[in-house]
Coordinates of C-alpha atoms in Angstrom, one line a residue:
M1 CA 60.5 83.7 98.3
S2 CA 61.4 79.9 99.0
G3 CA 60.2 78.6 102.4
S4 CA 57.4 79.5 104.6
H5 CA 58.3 82.5 107.0
P6 CA 57.9 85.8 105.3
A7 CA 60.9 88.0 104.5
S8 CA 59.3 90.8 106.8
V9 CA 58.9 88.5 109.5
Y10 CA 63.1 89.1 110.1
C11 CA 64.6 90.5 107.4
Q12 CA 63.8 94.6 106.5
I13 CA 65.8 94.3 103.2
D14 CA 64.6 92.3 100.7
K15 CA 67.0 91.3 98.6
T16 CA 64.5 93.1 95.3
S17 CA 65.2 96.5 97.5
F18 CA 69.2 96.0 98.5
F19 CA 69.7 95.5 94.8
T20 CA 67.6 98.0 92.9
I21 CA 67.7 101.4 95.6
S22 CA 69.7 103.3 94.3
D23 CA 71.2 105.3 96.7
D24 CA 74.0 103.9 99.0
E25 CA 73.3 105.9 101.7
K26 CA 69.7 104.5 102.3
V27 CA 71.0 101.3 102.1
L28 CA 73.7 101.8 104.8
H29 CA 70.6 103.7 107.2
L30 CA 68.4 100.4 106.2
V31 CA 71.5 98.3 107.2
R32 CA 72.0 100.4 110.7
D33 CA 68.2 100.0 111.7
Q34 CA 68.3 95.6 111.4
F35 CA 71.3 95.4 112.6
A36 CA 72.2 97.8 115.6
Q37 CA 73.3 95.2 118.2
E38 CA 76.5 94.4 115.4
L39 CA 77.4 97.6 114.6
E40 CA 77.4 98.6 118.1
R41 CA 80.3 95.7 118.6
L42 CA 82.0 96.5 115.4
K43 CA 82.4 100.0 116.9
R44 CA 84.6 98.7 119.6
A45 CA 87.0 96.1 117.1
Y46 CA 90.6 96.0 117.0
S47 CA 92.2 96.8 113.7
I48 CA 95.5 97.3 112.4
T49 CA 95.7 100.9 111.1
N50 CA 97.7 103.0 108.7
P51 CA 98.9 106.3 110.2
N52 CA 100.2 107.0 106.7
A53 CA 96.4 106.2 104.7
T54 CA 95.6 108.9 103.1
L55 CA 91.5 108.9 103.5
P56 CA 88.9 109.9 100.3
S57 CA 87.3 113.7 101.1
T58 CA 83.7 111.9 100.7
A59 CA 82.4 110.3 104.2
S60 CA 82.8 107.3 105.6
P61 CA 79.9 104.7 106.0
S62 CA 80.6 104.9 110.0
Q63 CA 81.0 108.7 109.3
I64 CA 77.3 108.5 107.5
L65 CA 75.7 106.7 110.5
F66 CA 77.7 107.6 113.4
G67 CA 79.2 110.7 112.7
S68 CA 83.1 109.1 113.7
Q69 CA 85.4 107.0 112.1
F70 CA 85.2 103.1 112.8
D71 CA 87.6 101.2 111.3
E72 CA 85.5 97.6 111.6
V73 CA 82.3 99.3 110.6
N74 CA 84.4 100.4 107.6
R75 CA 85.7 96.7 106.4
T76 CA 81.7 95.4 106.5
L77 CA 80.3 98.1 105.6
V78 CA 82.0 98.5 101.9
G79 CA 82.2 94.7 101.9
L80 CA 78.4 95.0 102.0
I81 CA 78.1 97.8 99.2
A82 CA 80.9 95.5 97.3
L83 CA 77.7 93.3 96.9
R84 CA 76.0 95.8 95.5
W85 CA 78.6 96.7 93.1
I86 CA 78.8 93.2 92.0
Y87 CA 75.5 91.8 91.5
N88 CA 74.3 95.8 89.8
D89 CA 77.2 94.5 87.3
Q90 CA 79.6 98.2 88.3
Y91 CA 83.2 96.7 87.5
D92 CA 84.5 100.6 86.9
T93 CA 83.2 101.4 90.8
F94 CA 84.4 97.9 91.9
R95 CA 87.8 98.6 91.0
G96 CA 88.4 101.9 91.4
A97 CA 91.8 103.6 91.8
Q98 CA 93.7 99.8 91.6
P99 CA 96.5 100.1 89.8
D100 CA 96.6 99.1 86.4
A101 CA 99.5 96.5 87.1
V102 CA 97.2 94.5 89.8
A103 CA 93.9 95.5 89.0
L104 CA 91.0 93.4 89.3
T105 CA 90.4 92.4 85.5
R106 CA 86.9 92.0 83.9
E107 CA 86.8 88.5 82.9
S108 CA 87.4 87.7 86.7
F109 CA 84.7 90.7 88.1
N110 CA 82.2 88.3 85.7
W111 CA 83.3 85.4 87.1
M112 CA 82.8 86.8 90.6
R113 CA 78.8 87.8 89.4
H114 CA 78.3 84.7 87.9
L115 CA 78.9 83.6 91.5
F116 CA 76.7 85.6 93.5
K117 CA 73.8 85.4 90.7
A118 CA 73.6 81.7 91.1
G119 CA 73.8 81.8 94.5
L120 CA 71.5 84.0 95.2
Q121 CA 68.1 83.1 94.1
S122 CA 65.7 83.7 96.7
D123 CA 65.3 86.1 99.8
D124 CA 66.1 83.3 101.9
D125 CA 69.5 82.6 100.5
F126 CA 70.0 87.0 100.3
T127 CA 69.6 87.3 104.1
A128 CA 71.7 84.6 105.2
L129 CA 74.7 86.2 103.1
L130 CA 73.6 89.7 104.5
T131 CA 74.1 88.3 107.8
S132 CA 77.0 86.3 107.5
I133 CA 78.6 89.6 106.5
V134 CA 77.4 91.5 109.2
I135 CA 78.8 89.3 112.2
N136 CA 82.0 88.4 110.4
D137 CA 84.0 90.6 112.4
L138 CA 82.3 90.7 115.8
G139 CA 85.1 88.4 117.5
K140 CA 87.5 91.2 116.8
D141 CA 85.4 93.2 119.5
P142 CA 87.1 92.1 123.0
Q143 CA 83.5 92.9 125.0
L144 CA 82.3 89.6 123.1
A145 CA 84.0 87.1 124.9
S146 CA 83.9 88.5 127.8
D147 CA 79.7 88.7 127.4
Y148 CA 80.1 85.4 126.7
R149 CA 82.1 84.5 129.7
A150 CA 79.9 85.9 131.8
K151 CA 76.6 83.9 130.5
T152 CA 78.7 80.5 130.4
G153 CA 81.9 80.8 133.0
E154 CA 84.1 80.1 130.0
D155 CA 87.2 82.2 129.0
I156 CA 87.7 82.7 125.4
S157 CA 89.7 85.3 124.9
A158 CA 92.9 84.1 123.7
Q159 CA 90.5 82.3 120.9
N160 CA 90.9 83.9 117.3
H161 CA 87.9 86.3 116.8
D162 CA 85.9 83.1 114.5
R163 CA 85.9 81.3 116.9
I164 CA 84.7 83.9 119.6
V165 CA 82.3 84.5 117.7
L166 CA 81.0 81.2 116.8
K167 CA 80.9 80.3 120.3
A168 CA 79.0 83.4 121.0
A169 CA 76.3 82.7 118.4
E170 CA 76.3 79.1 119.3
A171 CA 75.6 80.3 123.1
G172 CA 72.5 83.0 121.6
L173 CA 74.8 86.3 121.8
V174 CA 74.3 87.4 118.1
P175 CA 70.9 89.2 118.3
S176 CA 70.6 89.0 114.2
L177 CA 71.0 85.0 114.0
N178 CA 68.5 84.1 116.6
R179 CA 65.7 86.4 114.4
L180 CA 66.3 83.9 111.4
P181 CA 64.2 79.9 111.1
R182 CA 66.4 77.3 112.4
E183 CA 66.9 76.2 108.9
H184 CA 68.9 79.2 107.7
K185 CA 70.6 79.8 111.4
D186 CA 72.1 76.4 111.0
D187 CA 73.3 76.8 107.5
I188 CA 75.1 80.0 108.7
L189 CA 76.1 78.2 112.0
R190 CA 77.5 75.9 110.0
S191 CA 79.1 78.1 107.5
M192 CA 80.9 79.8 110.6
K193 CA 81.9 76.7 111.7
L194 CA 84.0 76.0 108.8
G195 CA 85.2 79.6 108.5
A196 CA 86.7 79.0 112.0
E197 CA 88.6 76.3 111.2
L198 CA 89.3 76.5 107.2
N199 CA 89.4 80.6 106.8
F200 CA 89.5 80.6 102.8
G201 CA 91.7 84.1 102.8
Q202 CA 94.5 82.3 105.7
L203 CA 94.4 79.2 102.8
A204 CA 94.3 81.7 100.0
Q205 CA 98.3 83.2 101.4
A206 CA 98.8 79.4 102.9
E207 CA 98.8 81.0 106.6
N208 CA 97.0 77.5 107.5
V209 CA 98.0 74.3 106.8
P210 CA 96.5 71.1 105.1
V211 CA 94.8 69.1 107.9
C212 CA 92.4 72.6 107.9
L213 CA 90.8 71.2 104.7
T214 CA 89.6 67.9 106.7
S215 CA 86.7 70.1 107.8
L216 CA 85.0 70.8 104.3
F217 CA 84.4 66.6 104.5
E218 CA 81.5 67.6 106.8
L219 CA 79.8 69.6 103.7
R220 CA 80.1 66.8 101.6
G221 CA 76.3 66.9 102.4
H222 CA 75.3 70.4 102.5
P223 CA 77.1 72.4 99.4
R224 CA 75.2 75.2 99.9
V225 CA 77.1 76.1 103.2
F226 CA 80.1 76.3 101.6
E227 CA 78.8 78.3 98.3
L228 CA 77.5 80.8 101.9
C229 CA 80.8 80.6 103.4
F230 CA 82.7 81.2 99.8
M231 CA 81.0 84.6 98.9
E232 CA 80.9 86.2 102.4
Q233 CA 85.0 85.7 102.8
L234 CA 85.0 87.2 99.2
L235 CA 82.8 90.3 100.5
D236 CA 85.3 90.2 103.7
I237 CA 88.3 91.0 101.6
A238 CA 86.4 93.8 99.1
G239 CA 86.3 95.2 101.7
A240 CA 89.3 94.9 103.8
S241 CA 90.5 98.0 102.6
G242 CA 86.9 99.9 103.7
H243 CA 89.0 102.1 106.8
E244 CA 91.4 103.8 103.8
D245 CA 89.1 103.7 100.7
W246 CA 85.2 102.9 101.0
T247 CA 85.0 104.1 97.4
C248 CA 86.2 101.1 95.7
A249 CA 86.9 97.6 96.4
N250 CA 90.5 98.3 96.2
H251 CA 91.9 95.4 98.3
L252 CA 90.4 92.9 95.9
I253 CA 92.9 92.9 93.3
Q254 CA 93.8 90.7 90.4
P255 CA 96.5 88.6 92.0
L256 CA 94.2 88.2 95.0
L257 CA 91.3 87.3 93.3
E258 CA 93.4 84.7 91.5
S259 CA 94.4 83.0 95.0
Y260 CA 90.7 83.1 95.9
R261 CA 90.5 80.7 92.9
N262 CA 92.8 78.6 93.7
V263 CA 91.1 78.6 96.5
Y264 CA 87.9 77.8 94.9
D265 CA 89.2 75.0 93.2
A266 CA 91.0 73.4 95.9
A267 CA 87.8 73.0 98.0
Q268 CA 85.2 71.7 95.7
A269 CA 88.2 69.3 95.1
T270 CA 88.5 68.3 98.5
I271 CA 84.5 68.3 98.9
S272 CA 84.0 66.0 95.7
G273 CA 86.8 63.7 97.1
G274 CA 88.9 64.4 94.1
M275 CA 91.8 65.6 95.7
E276 CA 93.4 64.8 99.5
P277 CA 93.9 67.5 101.5
R278 CA 97.5 68.0 101.7
D279 CA 97.1 67.5 97.5
A280 CA 94.2 69.9 97.2
Y281 CA 96.4 72.8 99.8
N282 CA 99.6 71.8 97.5
L283 CA 97.5 73.2 94.4
I284 CA 97.7 77.0 96.0
L285 CA 101.3 76.8 96.6
V286 CA 101.9 75.4 92.7
R287 CA 100.1 78.2 91.1
R288 CA 101.5 80.5 93.4
S289 CA 105.0 79.5 91.7
Q290 CA 103.7 79.0 88.3
L291 CA 102.1 83.1 88.8
L292 CA 106.0 83.9 89.8
R293 CA 107.4 81.8 86.9
D294 CA 105.4 83.2 84.8
Q295 CA 107.1 86.6 85.9
G296 CA 110.2 85.1 85.6
F297 CA 111.6 83.7 88.9
R298 CA 112.8 80.4 89.2
Q299 CA 111.2 77.4 88.9
L300 CA 109.9 76.0 92.6
E301 CA 109.0 72.3 93.2
I302 CA 106.7 72.1 96.0
V303 CA 108.0 68.4 96.2
N304 CA 111.2 69.8 97.5
P305 CA 110.6 70.8 101.4
N306 CA 112.9 73.9 100.6
D307 CA 110.7 75.2 98.3
R308 CA 107.8 74.4 99.2
A309 CA 108.4 76.0 102.5
L310 CA 109.6 79.2 100.3
T311 CA 106.8 79.0 98.4
R312 CA 104.3 78.9 101.8
L313 CA 106.6 82.5 103.1
L314 CA 106.1 83.9 99.9
C315 CA 102.0 83.8 99.7
M316 CA 102.0 84.6 103.1
G317 CA 104.2 87.9 102.8
R318 CA 101.5 88.4 99.3
A319 CA 104.6 87.8 96.9
T320 CA 102.7 88.3 93.8
D321 CA 105.6 90.3 91.5
L322 CA 109.2 89.7 90.7
S323 CA 111.0 91.7 93.1
T324 CA 109.3 90.9 96.1
A325 CA 109.8 87.4 94.9
Q326 CA 113.6 87.8 94.2
L327 CA 113.7 90.1 97.8
Y328 CA 112.1 86.6 99.6
D329 CA 114.5 84.4 97.9
S330 CA 117.8 86.5 98.6
V331 CA 116.6 86.4 102.6
W332 CA 116.2 82.8 102.5
G333 CA 119.0 81.9 100.7
D334 CA 121.4 84.0 103.0
L335 CA 119.5 83.1 106.2
E336 CA 121.4 81.6 109.1
P337 CA 120.9 77.4 108.8
E338 CA 119.3 77.0 112.1
I339 CA 116.6 79.6 111.4
K340 CA 116.3 78.1 107.8
D341 CA 116.2 74.3 108.7
S342 CA 113.5 75.5 111.1
L343 CA 111.4 77.2 109.3
V344 CA 111.6 74.2 106.8
A345 CA 110.6 71.5 109.2
D346 CA 107.9 73.5 110.6
L347 CA 106.4 75.2 107.7
N348 CA 106.1 71.1 106.0
V349 CA 104.0 69.4 109.3
D350 CA 100.7 68.8 107.7
G351 CA 98.6 68.7 111.1
S352 CA 97.7 65.5 112.7
V353 CA 97.6 64.3 116.4
D354 CA 101.1 62.9 116.5
R355 CA 102.7 66.6 115.2
P356 CA 100.2 69.4 115.3
A357 CA 101.0 72.1 113.4
V358 CA 101.7 76.0 114.4
Q359 CA 99.4 78.6 113.0
A360 CA 100.8 81.8 113.0
T361 CA 97.5 83.6 112.9
Y362 CA 98.0 87.0 111.3
A363 CA 101.6 86.5 109.6
P364 CA 100.7 88.1 106.7
A365 CA 99.8 91.3 108.0
L366 CA 103.5 90.9 110.1
L367 CA 105.4 90.3 107.0
T368 CA 103.8 92.7 105.0
K369 CA 103.8 95.1 107.3
G370 CA 107.1 95.1 108.5
V371 CA 108.4 94.6 104.8
D372 CA 106.8 96.8 103.1
A373 CA 108.1 95.8 100.2
S374 CA 107.0 98.3 97.9
G375 CA 107.6 101.4 100.6
P376 CA 110.5 103.5 101.4
G377 CA 114.0 102.1 102.5
S378 CA 116.8 100.6 100.2
S379 CA 116.7 96.9 99.5
D380 CA 119.1 96.0 102.0
E381 CA 116.9 98.0 104.5
K382 CA 114.4 95.9 103.5
R383 CA 116.4 92.8 104.0
R384 CA 117.3 93.5 107.3
R385 CA 114.1 93.6 108.2
L386 CA 112.7 90.5 106.5
Q387 CA 115.8 88.2 108.1
S388 CA 114.1 89.9 111.5
L389 CA 110.8 88.8 110.3
L390 CA 111.9 85.3 109.5
R391 CA 113.9 84.7 112.9
Y392 CA 110.8 85.8 114.8
L393 CA 108.6 83.6 112.9
A394 CA 110.9 81.0 113.6
R395 CA 110.0 80.9 117.2
V396 CA 106.6 81.3 116.7
L397 CA 106.2 78.7 114.7
K398 CA 108.3 76.2 116.5
P399 CA 106.4 72.7 118.3
A400 CA 104.4 73.6 121.5
S401 CA 106.7 71.9 124.4
T402 CA 103.8 70.0 126.0
P403 CA 100.6 69.1 124.1
L404 CA 97.9 71.1 125.3
N405 CA 95.3 69.0 124.0
S406 CA 96.1 65.1 122.9
S407 CA 93.8 65.7 119.9
A408 CA 94.8 68.9 118.6
V409 CA 96.2 68.9 115.4
V410 CA 96.6 72.6 114.8
I411 CA 97.8 74.9 117.8
E412 CA 97.0 78.9 116.7
R413 CA 100.1 81.6 118.2
S414 CA 98.7 85.2 117.2
V415 CA 101.4 87.5 116.0
L416 CA 98.6 90.4 115.9
M417 CA 100.6 92.4 119.1
V418 CA 103.8 92.3 116.7
A419 CA 102.0 93.3 113.6
Q420 CA 100.5 96.3 115.4
Y421 CA 103.6 97.5 117.3
I422 CA 105.3 97.3 113.5
A423 CA 103.0 98.9 111.9
E424 CA 102.4 101.6 114.2
S425 CA 106.4 102.2 115.4
D426 CA 109.1 103.3 114.2
E427 CA 111.3 101.7 116.4
F428 CA 111.7 98.1 114.1
R429 CA 112.7 100.1 110.9
A430 CA 115.3 101.7 113.4
N431 CA 116.1 98.5 114.7
P432 CA 114.6 95.4 113.3
A433 CA 116.8 93.5 116.1
I434 CA 114.1 94.5 118.4
L435 CA 112.0 91.6 117.0
D436 CA 114.6 89.1 118.8
E437 CA 113.5 90.5 122.3
M438 CA 110.1 90.1 121.8
E439 CA 107.6 87.0 123.5
V440 CA 105.9 84.8 121.8
A441 CA 102.2 84.4 121.9
D442 CA 100.8 81.4 123.8
S443 CA 99.7 78.8 122.2
V444 CA 96.2 78.1 121.7
V445 CA 94.5 75.0 120.3
A446 CA 92.7 75.9 117.3
Q447 CA 91.4 72.3 115.7
T448 CA 91.4 68.7 117.1
A449 CA 90.9 66.0 115.1
R450 CA 87.6 64.9 113.6
G451 CA 85.2 63.5 115.3
V452 CA 86.8 64.2 118.9

């Protein structure tokens, strides 16, 4: 192990034992013993459920540890077990029941495995990643913001969960971080700060905006932090369906992995200075348009504001197949002119002090749950749902009427509550226009200009 701190001082699970213990259940119990307080928070974390999901017959990680189903505990622990599958070259287990048409390829799995092998050279590397995985979603526990307010007097409950856990960690409210040596704690805090301003999943789905990539400038002397953050977010997406299927990394299919490889390339180009943030961001859009073009979709020109806005919607709607892309294109062409003009204008804002960009957090969940492109319903029903969703999104993305902060470059408005409503209620399917009556969430400053 590198450094002067023996692993046993702050880590009950070393790298060797984590990857060589054959029994997943034993590993889960070791994780529970080491991260007891963090897992208790994850029991309270909010999530978007699917009441129609068919669960595996085997016990879930949270059932093994706590005797009950806890969605975010399962998602976190499946991401953690996925690290074992990757490192130990268990491709078939990792892929599991992914549909053949979109299943992760062996080549992509090997690319990930190489990334993790290179990034986990020591017990210190492993401990930092393990801790990052477990604490990643603690901000989804409402009690964490309450505890932060009790300690500091500041109310951060309206901020996104990445910023909540970052501020809580800085305030000493994340016990596992406090057990780490200072240098490793600092690396994780830098990674968390990057994740709070540049969520790679949001970038992969074009949910955030180009100015978010400026946070990568601060990593030009800390390449290890980027690798740590990227590995953690890959595992986060590997466990994203862990509350519905804990037998494999069901969510990390080939199109999604390709989008993360695009993020990796865009981020590396930004850190190295090879691309400006807008050009790096456009790389994500260009590659999505190429993916769809290869399937027979029409050519999209990212330099055209209209096509660029549509491509962002295709990314946010996770449109990786021809039929879904054609559904979006058809609805896009028939949108009311004022709605379309509004979306084109606001989806092309990069984010600056003069014109802060509005980011609709959880927009991918809103669109995918709302449209349900591969689910039941006629094409006309899906068109009506998407039309309503885009009308609502146009309202969400409207610029703030008054500046919340003179240095703000990104304003967030969460659509989480509406996404949860759509997922859990039949009212929207019966009457998509009901979204026209939904209020838009309050604005929250998500990023300020660098150095401000």
